[in-house]
Coordinates of C-alpha atoms and ligand atoms in Angstrom, one line a residue:
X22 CA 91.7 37.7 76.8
X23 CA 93.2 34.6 75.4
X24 CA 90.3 33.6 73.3
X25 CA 89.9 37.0 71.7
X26 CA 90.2 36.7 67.8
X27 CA 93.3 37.9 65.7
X28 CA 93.0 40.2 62.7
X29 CA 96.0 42.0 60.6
X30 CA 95.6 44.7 57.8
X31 CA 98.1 44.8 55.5
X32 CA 98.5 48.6 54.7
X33 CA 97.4 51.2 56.8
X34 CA 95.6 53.4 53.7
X35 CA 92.0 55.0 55.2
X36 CA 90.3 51.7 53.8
X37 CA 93.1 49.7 56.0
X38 CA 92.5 51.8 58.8
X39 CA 88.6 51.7 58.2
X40 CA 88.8 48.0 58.4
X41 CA 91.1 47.9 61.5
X42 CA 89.0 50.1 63.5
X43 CA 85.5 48.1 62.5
X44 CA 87.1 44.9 63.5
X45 CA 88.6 46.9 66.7
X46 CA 85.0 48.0 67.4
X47 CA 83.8 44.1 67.0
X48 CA 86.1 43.3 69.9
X49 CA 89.3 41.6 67.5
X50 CA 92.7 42.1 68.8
X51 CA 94.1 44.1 65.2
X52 CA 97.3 44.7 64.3
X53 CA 98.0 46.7 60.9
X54 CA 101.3 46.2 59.3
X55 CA 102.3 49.6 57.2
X56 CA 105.4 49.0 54.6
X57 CA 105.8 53.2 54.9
X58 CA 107.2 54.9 57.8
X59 CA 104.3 56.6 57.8
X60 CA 100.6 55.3 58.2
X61 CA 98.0 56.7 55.3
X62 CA 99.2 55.4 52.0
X63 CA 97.8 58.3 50.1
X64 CA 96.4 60.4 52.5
X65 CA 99.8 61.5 54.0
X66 CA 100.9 65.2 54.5
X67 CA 104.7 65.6 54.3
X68 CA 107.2 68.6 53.4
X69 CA 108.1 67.8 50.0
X70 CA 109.7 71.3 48.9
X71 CA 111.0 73.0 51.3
X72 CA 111.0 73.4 55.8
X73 CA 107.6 74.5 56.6
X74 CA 105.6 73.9 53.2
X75 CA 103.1 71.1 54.3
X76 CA 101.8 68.8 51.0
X77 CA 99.1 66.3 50.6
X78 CA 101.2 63.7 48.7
X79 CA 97.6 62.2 47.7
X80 CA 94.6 63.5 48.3
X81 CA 93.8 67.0 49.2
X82 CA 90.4 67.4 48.7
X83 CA 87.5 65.3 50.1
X84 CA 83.9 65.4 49.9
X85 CA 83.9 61.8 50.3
X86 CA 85.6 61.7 53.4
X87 CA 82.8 64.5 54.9
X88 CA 80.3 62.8 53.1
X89 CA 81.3 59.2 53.8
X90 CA 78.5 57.5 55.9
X91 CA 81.1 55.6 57.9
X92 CA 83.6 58.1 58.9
X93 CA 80.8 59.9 60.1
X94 CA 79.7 57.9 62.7
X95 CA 83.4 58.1 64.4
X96 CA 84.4 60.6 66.6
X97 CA 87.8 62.0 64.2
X98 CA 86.6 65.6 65.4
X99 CA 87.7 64.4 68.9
X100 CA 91.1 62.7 67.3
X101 CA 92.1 65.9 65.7
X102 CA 90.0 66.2 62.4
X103 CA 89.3 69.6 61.8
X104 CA 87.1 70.0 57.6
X105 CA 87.8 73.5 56.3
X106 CA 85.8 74.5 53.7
X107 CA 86.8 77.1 50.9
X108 CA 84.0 79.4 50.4
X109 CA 83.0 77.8 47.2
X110 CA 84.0 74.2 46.3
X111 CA 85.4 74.7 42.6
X112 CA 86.3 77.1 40.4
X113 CA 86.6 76.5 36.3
X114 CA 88.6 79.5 34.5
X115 CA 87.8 80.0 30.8
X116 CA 90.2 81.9 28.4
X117 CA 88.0 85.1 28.1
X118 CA 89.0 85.8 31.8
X119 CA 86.2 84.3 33.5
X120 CA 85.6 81.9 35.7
X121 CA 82.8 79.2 36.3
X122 CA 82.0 79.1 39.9
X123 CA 80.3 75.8 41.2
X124 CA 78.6 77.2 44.6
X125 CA 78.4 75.2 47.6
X126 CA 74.9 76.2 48.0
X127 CA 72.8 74.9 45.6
X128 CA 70.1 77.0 44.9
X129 CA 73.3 80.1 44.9
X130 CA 74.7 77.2 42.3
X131 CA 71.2 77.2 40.1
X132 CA 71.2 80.7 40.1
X133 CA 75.2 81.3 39.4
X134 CA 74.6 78.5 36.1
X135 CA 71.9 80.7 34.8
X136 CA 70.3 79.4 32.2
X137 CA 71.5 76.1 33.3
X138 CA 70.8 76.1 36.6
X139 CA 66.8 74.1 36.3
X140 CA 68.7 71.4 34.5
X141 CA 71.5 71.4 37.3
X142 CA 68.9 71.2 40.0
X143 CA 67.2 68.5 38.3
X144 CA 69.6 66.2 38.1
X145 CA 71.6 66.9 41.4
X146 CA 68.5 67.9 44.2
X147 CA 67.2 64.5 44.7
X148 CA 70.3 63.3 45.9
X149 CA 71.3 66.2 47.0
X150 CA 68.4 66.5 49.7
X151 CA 68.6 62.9 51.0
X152 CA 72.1 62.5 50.7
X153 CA 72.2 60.4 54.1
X154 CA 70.2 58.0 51.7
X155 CA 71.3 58.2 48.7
X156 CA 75.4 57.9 50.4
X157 CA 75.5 54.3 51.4
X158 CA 73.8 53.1 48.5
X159 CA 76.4 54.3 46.5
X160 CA 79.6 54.0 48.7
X161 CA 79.4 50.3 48.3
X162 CA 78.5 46.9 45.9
X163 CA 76.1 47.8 43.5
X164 CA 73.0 46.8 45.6
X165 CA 70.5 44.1 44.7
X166 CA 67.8 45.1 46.2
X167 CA 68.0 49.0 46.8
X168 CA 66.8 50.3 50.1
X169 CA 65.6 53.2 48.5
X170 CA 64.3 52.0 45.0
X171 CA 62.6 54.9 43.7
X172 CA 65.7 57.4 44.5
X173 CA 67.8 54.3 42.9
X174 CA 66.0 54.3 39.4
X175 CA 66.2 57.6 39.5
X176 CA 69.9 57.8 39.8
X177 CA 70.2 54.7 37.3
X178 CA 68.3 56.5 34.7
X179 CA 71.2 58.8 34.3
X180 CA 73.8 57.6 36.0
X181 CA 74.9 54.7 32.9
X182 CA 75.0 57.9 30.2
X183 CA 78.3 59.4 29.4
X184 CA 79.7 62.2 30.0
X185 CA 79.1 64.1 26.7
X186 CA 75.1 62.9 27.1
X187 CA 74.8 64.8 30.1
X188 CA 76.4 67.9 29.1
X189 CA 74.9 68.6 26.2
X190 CA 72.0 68.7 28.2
X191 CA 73.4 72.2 28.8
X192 CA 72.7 75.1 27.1
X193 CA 75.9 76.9 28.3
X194 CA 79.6 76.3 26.9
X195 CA 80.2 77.2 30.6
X196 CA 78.5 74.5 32.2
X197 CA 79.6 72.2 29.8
X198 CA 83.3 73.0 30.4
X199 CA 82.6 72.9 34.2
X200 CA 80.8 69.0 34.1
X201 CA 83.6 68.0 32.0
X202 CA 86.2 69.3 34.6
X203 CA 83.8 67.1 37.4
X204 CA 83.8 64.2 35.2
X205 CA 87.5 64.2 34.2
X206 CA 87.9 62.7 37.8
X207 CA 87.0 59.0 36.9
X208 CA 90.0 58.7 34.2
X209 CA 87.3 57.8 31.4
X210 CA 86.8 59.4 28.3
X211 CA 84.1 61.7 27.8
X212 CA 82.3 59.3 25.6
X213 CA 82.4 56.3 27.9
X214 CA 79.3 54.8 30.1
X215 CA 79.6 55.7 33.6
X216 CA 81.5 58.9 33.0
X217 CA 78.6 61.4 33.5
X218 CA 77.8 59.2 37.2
X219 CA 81.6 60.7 38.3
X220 CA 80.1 64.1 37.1
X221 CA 77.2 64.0 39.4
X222 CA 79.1 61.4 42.2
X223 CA 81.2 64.6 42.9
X224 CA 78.7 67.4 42.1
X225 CA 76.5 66.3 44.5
X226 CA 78.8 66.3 47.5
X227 CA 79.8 69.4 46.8
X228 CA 76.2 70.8 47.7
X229 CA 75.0 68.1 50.5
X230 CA 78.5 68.3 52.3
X231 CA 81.1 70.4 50.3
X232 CA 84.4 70.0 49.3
X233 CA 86.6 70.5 52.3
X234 CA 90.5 70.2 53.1
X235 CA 91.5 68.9 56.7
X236 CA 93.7 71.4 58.3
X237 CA 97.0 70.5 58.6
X238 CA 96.3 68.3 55.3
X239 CA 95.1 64.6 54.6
X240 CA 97.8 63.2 57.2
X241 CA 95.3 64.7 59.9
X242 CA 92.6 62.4 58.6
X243 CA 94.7 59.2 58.8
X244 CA 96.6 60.4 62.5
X245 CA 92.5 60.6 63.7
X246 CA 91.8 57.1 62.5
X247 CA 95.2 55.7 63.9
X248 CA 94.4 57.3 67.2
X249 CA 90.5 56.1 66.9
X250 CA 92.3 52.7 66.2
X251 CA 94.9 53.1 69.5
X252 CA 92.2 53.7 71.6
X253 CA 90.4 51.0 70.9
X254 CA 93.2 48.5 71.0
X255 CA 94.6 48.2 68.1
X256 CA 98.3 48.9 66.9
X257 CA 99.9 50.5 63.8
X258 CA 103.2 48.5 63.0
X259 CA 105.1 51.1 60.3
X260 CA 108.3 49.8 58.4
X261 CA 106.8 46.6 58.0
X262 CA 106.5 45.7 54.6
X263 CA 104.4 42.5 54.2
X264 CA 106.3 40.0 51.9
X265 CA 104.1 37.2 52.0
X266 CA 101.0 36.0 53.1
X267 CA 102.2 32.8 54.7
X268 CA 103.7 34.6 57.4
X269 CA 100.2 35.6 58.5
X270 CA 98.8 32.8 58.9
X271 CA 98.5 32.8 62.5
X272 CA 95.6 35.1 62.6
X273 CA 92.5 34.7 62.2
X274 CA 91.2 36.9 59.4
X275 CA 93.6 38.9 57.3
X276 CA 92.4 42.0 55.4
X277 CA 94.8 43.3 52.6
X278 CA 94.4 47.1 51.9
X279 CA 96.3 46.4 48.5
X280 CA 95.3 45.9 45.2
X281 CA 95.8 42.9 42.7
X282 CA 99.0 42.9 41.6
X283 CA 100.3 43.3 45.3
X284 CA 97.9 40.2 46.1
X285 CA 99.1 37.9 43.6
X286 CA 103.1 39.2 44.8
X287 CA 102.6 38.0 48.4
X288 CA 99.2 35.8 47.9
X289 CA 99.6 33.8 45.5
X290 CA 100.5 30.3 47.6
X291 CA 97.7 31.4 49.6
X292 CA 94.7 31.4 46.5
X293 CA 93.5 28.9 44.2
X294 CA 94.3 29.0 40.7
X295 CA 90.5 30.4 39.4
X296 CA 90.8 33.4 42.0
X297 CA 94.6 33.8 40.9
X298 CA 93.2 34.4 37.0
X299 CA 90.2 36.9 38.1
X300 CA 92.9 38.4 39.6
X301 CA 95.0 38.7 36.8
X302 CA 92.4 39.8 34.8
X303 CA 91.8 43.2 36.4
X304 CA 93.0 46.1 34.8
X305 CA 94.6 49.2 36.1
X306 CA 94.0 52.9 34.5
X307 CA 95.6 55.9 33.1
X308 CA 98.4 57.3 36.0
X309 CA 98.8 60.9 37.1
X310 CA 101.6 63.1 36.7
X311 CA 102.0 65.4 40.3
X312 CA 103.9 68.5 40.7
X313 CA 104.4 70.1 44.5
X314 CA 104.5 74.0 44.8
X315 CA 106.1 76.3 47.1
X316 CA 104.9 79.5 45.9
X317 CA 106.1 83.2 47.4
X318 CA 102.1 84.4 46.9
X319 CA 98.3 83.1 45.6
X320 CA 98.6 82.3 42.1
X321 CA 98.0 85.2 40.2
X322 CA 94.7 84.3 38.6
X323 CA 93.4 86.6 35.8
X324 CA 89.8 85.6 37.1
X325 CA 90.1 86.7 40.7
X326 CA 86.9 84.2 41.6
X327 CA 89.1 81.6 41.4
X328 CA 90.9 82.6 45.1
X329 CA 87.5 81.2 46.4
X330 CA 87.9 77.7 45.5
X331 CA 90.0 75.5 47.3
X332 CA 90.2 73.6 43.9
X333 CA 91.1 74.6 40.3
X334 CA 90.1 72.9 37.2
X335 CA 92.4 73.8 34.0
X336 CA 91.3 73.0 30.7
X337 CA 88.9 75.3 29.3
X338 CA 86.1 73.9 27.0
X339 CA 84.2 70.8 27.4
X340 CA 85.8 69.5 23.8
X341 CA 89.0 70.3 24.6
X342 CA 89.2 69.1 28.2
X343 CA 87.5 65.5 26.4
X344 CA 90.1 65.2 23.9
X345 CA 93.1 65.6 26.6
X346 CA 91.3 62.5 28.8
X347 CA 90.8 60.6 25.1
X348 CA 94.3 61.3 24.0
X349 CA 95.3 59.6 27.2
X350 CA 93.3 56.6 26.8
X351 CA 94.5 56.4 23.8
X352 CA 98.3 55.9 25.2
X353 CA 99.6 59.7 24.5
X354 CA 99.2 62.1 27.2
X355 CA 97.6 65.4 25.9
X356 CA 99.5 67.9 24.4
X357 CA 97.2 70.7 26.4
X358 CA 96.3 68.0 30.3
X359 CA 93.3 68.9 32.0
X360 CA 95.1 69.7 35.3
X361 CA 93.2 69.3 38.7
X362 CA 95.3 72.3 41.1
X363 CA 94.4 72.7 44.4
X364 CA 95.2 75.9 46.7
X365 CA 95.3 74.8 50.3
X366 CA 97.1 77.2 51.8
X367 CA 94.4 79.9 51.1
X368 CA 92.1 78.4 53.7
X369 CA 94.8 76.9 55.8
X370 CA 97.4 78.9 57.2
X371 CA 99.2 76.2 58.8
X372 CA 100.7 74.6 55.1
X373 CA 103.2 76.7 54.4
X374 CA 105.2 79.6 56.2
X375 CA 103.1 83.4 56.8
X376 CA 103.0 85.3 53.9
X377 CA 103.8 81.6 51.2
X378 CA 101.6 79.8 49.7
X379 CA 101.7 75.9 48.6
X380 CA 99.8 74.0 45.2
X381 CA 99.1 70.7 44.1
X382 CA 98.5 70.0 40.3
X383 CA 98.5 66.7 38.6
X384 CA 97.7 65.7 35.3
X385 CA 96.5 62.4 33.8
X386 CA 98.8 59.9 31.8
X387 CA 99.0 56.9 30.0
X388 CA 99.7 54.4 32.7
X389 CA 103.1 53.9 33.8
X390 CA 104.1 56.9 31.3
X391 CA 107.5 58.1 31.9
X392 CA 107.0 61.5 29.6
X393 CA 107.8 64.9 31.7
X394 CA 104.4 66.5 32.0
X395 CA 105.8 69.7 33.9
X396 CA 106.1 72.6 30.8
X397 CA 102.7 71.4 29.8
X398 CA 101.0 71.2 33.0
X399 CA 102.5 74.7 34.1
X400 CA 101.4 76.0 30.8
X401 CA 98.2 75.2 31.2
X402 CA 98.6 77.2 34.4
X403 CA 100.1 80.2 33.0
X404 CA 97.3 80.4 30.8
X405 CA 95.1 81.0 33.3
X406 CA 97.3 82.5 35.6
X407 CA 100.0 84.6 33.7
X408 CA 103.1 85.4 35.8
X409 CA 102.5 81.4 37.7
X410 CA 106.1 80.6 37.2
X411 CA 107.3 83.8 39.3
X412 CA 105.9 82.4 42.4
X413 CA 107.5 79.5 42.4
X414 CA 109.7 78.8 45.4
X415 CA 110.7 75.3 44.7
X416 CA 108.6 72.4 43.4
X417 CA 108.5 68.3 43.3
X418 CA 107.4 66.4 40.6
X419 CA 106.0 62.7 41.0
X420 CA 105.9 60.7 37.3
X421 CA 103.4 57.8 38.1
X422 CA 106.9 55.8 38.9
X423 CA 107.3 58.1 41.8
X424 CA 104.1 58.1 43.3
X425 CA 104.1 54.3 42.7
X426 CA 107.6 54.3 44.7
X427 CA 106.1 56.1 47.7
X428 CA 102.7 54.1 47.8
X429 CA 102.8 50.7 46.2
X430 CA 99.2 50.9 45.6
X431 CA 99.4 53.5 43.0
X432 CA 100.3 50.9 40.4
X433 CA 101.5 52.6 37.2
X434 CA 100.6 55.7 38.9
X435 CA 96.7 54.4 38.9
X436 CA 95.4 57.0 42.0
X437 CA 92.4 55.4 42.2
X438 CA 93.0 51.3 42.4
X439 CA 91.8 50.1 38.9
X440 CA 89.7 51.6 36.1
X441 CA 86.1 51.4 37.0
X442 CA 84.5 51.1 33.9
X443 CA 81.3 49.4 33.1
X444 CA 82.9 45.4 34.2
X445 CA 85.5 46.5 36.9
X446 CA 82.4 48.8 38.7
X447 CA 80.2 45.3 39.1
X448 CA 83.0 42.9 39.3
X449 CA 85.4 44.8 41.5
X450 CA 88.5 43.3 41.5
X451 CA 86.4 39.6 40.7
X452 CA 82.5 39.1 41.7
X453 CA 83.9 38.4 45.1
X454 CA 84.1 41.6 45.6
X455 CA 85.8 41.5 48.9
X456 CA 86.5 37.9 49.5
X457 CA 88.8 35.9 47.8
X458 CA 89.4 32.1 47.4
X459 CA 90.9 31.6 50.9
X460 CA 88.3 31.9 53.6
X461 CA 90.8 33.7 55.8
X462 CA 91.8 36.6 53.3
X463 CA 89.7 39.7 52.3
X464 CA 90.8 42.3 50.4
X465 CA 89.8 46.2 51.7
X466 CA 91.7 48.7 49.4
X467 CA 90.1 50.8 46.8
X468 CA 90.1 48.0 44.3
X469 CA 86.9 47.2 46.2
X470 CA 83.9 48.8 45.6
X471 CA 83.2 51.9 45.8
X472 CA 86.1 52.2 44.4
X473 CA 89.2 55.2 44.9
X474 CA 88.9 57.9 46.9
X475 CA 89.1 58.8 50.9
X476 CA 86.3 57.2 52.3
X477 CA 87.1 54.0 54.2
X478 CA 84.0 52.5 52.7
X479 CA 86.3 49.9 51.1
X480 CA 87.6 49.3 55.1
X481 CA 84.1 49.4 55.7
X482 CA 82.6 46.6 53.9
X483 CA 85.4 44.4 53.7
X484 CA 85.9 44.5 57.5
X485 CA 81.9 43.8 57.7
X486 CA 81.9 40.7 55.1
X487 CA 85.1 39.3 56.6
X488 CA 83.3 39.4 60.3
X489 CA 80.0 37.9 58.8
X490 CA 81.9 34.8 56.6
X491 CA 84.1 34.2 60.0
X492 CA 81.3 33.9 61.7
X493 CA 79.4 31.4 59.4
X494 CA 82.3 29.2 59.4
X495 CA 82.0 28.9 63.5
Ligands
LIG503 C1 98.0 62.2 43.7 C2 96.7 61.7 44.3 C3 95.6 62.5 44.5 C4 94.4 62.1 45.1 N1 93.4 63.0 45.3 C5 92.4 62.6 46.0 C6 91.5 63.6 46.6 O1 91.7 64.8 46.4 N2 90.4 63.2 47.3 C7 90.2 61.8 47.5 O2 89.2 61.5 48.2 N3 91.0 60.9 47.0 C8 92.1 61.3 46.3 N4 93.0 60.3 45.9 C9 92.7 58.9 46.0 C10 92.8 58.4 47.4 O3 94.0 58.9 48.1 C11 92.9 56.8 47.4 O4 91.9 56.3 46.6 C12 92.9 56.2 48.8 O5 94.0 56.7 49.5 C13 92.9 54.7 48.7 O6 93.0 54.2 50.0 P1 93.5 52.7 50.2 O7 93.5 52.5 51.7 O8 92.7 51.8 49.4 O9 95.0 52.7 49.7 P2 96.3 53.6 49.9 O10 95.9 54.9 50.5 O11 97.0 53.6 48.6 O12 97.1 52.8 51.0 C14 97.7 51.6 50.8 C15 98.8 51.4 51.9 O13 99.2 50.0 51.8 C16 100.6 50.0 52.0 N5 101.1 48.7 51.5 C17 101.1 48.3 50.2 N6 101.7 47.1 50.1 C18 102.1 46.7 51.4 C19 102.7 45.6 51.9 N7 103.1 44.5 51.2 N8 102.9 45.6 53.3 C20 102.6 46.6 54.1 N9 102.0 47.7 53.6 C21 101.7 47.8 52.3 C22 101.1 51.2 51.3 O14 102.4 51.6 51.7 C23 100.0 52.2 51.6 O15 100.3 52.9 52.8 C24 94.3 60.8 45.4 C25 95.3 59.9 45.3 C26 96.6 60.3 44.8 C27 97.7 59.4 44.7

């Protein structure tokens, strides 16, 4: 078909992907050009300790990719894409031995919160309950005109507080500690606007959908959308780093699953000089500090509940977990890290060798901070979990300069593509949003809203924009 349009992604990340297969499905000819040997930027599954132990080098966990309204209409089950769900999303150990246990059920969730649990329902069951509704409103721009206004204004009523304004909306020290642990994910201090909407973005998932692992890790999730993507046509060039834009120029539309700084490297001949200082404006957030486990057995935790959770949060209280994320905006990481852990290997037997276990932990740090986290982090796991450092086979740390090294995205070791605080969640990277100064470029990655995560809702909309301005200019 010699009149058939041309489209290259640059990065093959599940919002590249995303936006290769949309354009696929719109009949383009795409071609994704990958600088890793391996497609998924940070949804890739590699043996990073030792033969046989399979690690997410990014995400593990994902209740936006079950939840996420447009990887749900593909067919990834049929590509290979196998959720696994832990039989309780989260676990939240305290010091006295305990351990908060968000339920995946939520009225088991009401009634495990106690005296909490009216409040909890209240502010996650709308959403909750028409979460097929309340999904694509907010896996996108912030919408003008809502299609669902009255579940909107609800969500907007509470979804501008902070953090600390929702939870003391708890009567429980429990629940407090556990919707700190929930709202530690969006890198903002406790304190700050928008940090209590994290709390619920992710609380509510983990009802509506859960909080599931792929089996055989994240890779799985990025080898269904390649082979999605192959059959419809389109190819997956790996080992191609992209060094400039003008070497692109032959195709029609060109979508960049990269974030600003990588824009302006290869772009900048290609934008006008307005676009190039929005660019330059947008800021990056705190990084993470990773550490890889082999481990001979579970990790030993003094509150046994915490084997039915796929994912750990470590940090105790509520005051203490908000002072660790405030000492990191504050350019020091925290002497005592909140540290996310997850436990794959419980739930999937394939991720480490019969009888071994694997764990991923990471902490967050200043950006671009080149301190060793690893006797604090595993501290904080010992404390929980006394006798930890006996499992450990072998283990991988990644400073934010590592992760940055294996996924160019992950600038400073930013996992999530830019803060997204109150400017950067409207203006994401510039009020473009997706488009950029040159009618030909788009940009796709998570420095688009929604924002991080494994979604492809980035793909998504970018990839929809792109098709609709192409088409305008006809
Ligand atoms: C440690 C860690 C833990 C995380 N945990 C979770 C989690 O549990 N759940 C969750 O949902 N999300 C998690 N995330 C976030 C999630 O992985 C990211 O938000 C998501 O992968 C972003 O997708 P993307 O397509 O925008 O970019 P990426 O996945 O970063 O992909 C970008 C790709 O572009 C490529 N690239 C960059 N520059 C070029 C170039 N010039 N030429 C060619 N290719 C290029 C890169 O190599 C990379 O493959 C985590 C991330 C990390 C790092």
């Amino acid at each position: 078909m010699p009149d058939r349009k041309q489209a290259c992604i640059v990065g093959s990340g599940p919002n590249g992907l995303a936006a290769a297969i949309v354009l696929a499905q719109a009949g383009l000819q795409v071609e994704v050009y990958e600088a890793q040997t391996t497609p998924g930027g940070a949804a890739r599954t590699m043996e990073l300790t030792l033969p046989g132990f399979l690690h997410d080098f990014g995400s593990a966990v994902h209740p936006m990719g079950a939840g996420s309204p447009f990887f749900s209409s593909l067919p990834l089950h049929d590509h290979g894409l196998e959720w696994i769900h832990s039989p309780a999303p989260l676990a939240h150990p305290l010091d006295d031995g305990s351990a908060v246990v968000l339920e995946r059920n939520l009225e088991d969730a009401k009634n495990a919160l106690g005296l909490d649990g009216k409040v909890w329902g209240d502010l996650v069951q709308p959403f909750v309950e028409r979460w097929g509704e309340f999904a694509p409103e907010v896996l996108g721009p912030v919408p003008i005109v809502p299609k669902h206004p009255v579940l909107m204004a609800r969500f907007a009523s509470i979804a501008f507080r902070s953090a600390e304004a929702i939870a003391n909306r708890f009567q429980s020290a429990r629940t407090r500690a556990l919707f700190a642990g929930l709202a530690a994910h969006s890198f903002l201090s406790m304190d700050e606007p928008l940090s209590g909407a994290f709390g619920l973005l992710i609380a509510i998932p983990a009802h509506a959908v859960g909080w599931p692992i792929a089996r055989h890790g994240s890779q799985s999730i990025t080898n269904a959308l390649c082979s999605y993507l192959e059959k419809l046509g389109g190819t997956v060039r790996t080992g191609s780093r992209v060094e400039s834009l003008m070497a692109l120029r032959g195709y029609d539309l060109t979508l960049c699953d990269i974030t600003p700084r990588q824009l302006l490297q290869i772009g900048k001949q290609r934008l006008s000089p307005t676009f190039i200082r929005a660019l330059e404006r947008f800021r990056y957030g705190p990084g993470a500090f990773k550490v890889d486990y082999a481990l001979s057995e579970p990790i030993p935790w003094t509150a046994p509940e915490c084997l039915r959770a796929a994912t750990v949060h470590l940090g105790g209280s509520f005051e203490e977990i908000a002072l660790s994320e405030k000492s990191v905006q504050s350019g020091a990481p925290a002497d005592r890290p909140f540290v996310i852990l997850v436990q794959p290997s419980l739930f999937d037997a394939s991720r480490a060798p019969a009888g071994n276990h694997t764990a991923w932990a990471y902490c967050h740090v200043p950006n671009g901070s080149n301190v060793d986290m690893l006797q604090r982090l595993e501290d904080q796991i010992e404390r929980f979990a006394p006798g930890f450092r006996d499992t450990v086979l072998a283990r991988r740390t990644l400073s934010p300069a590592g992760l940055e090294q294996m996924d160019s995205n992950l600038v400073g070791g930013d996992i999530v593509g830019g803060v997204l605080d109150l400017r950067q969640f409207a203006f994401r990277p510039t009020w473009r949003h997706y488009a950029t100064s040159a009618p030909d470029i788009f940009i796709c990655s998570a420095s688009t809203p929604p924002g991080g995560g494994v979604h492809g809702m980035c793909g998504y909309h970018a990839a929809t924009r792109a098709m609709r301005a192409s088409a305008l200019r006809k």
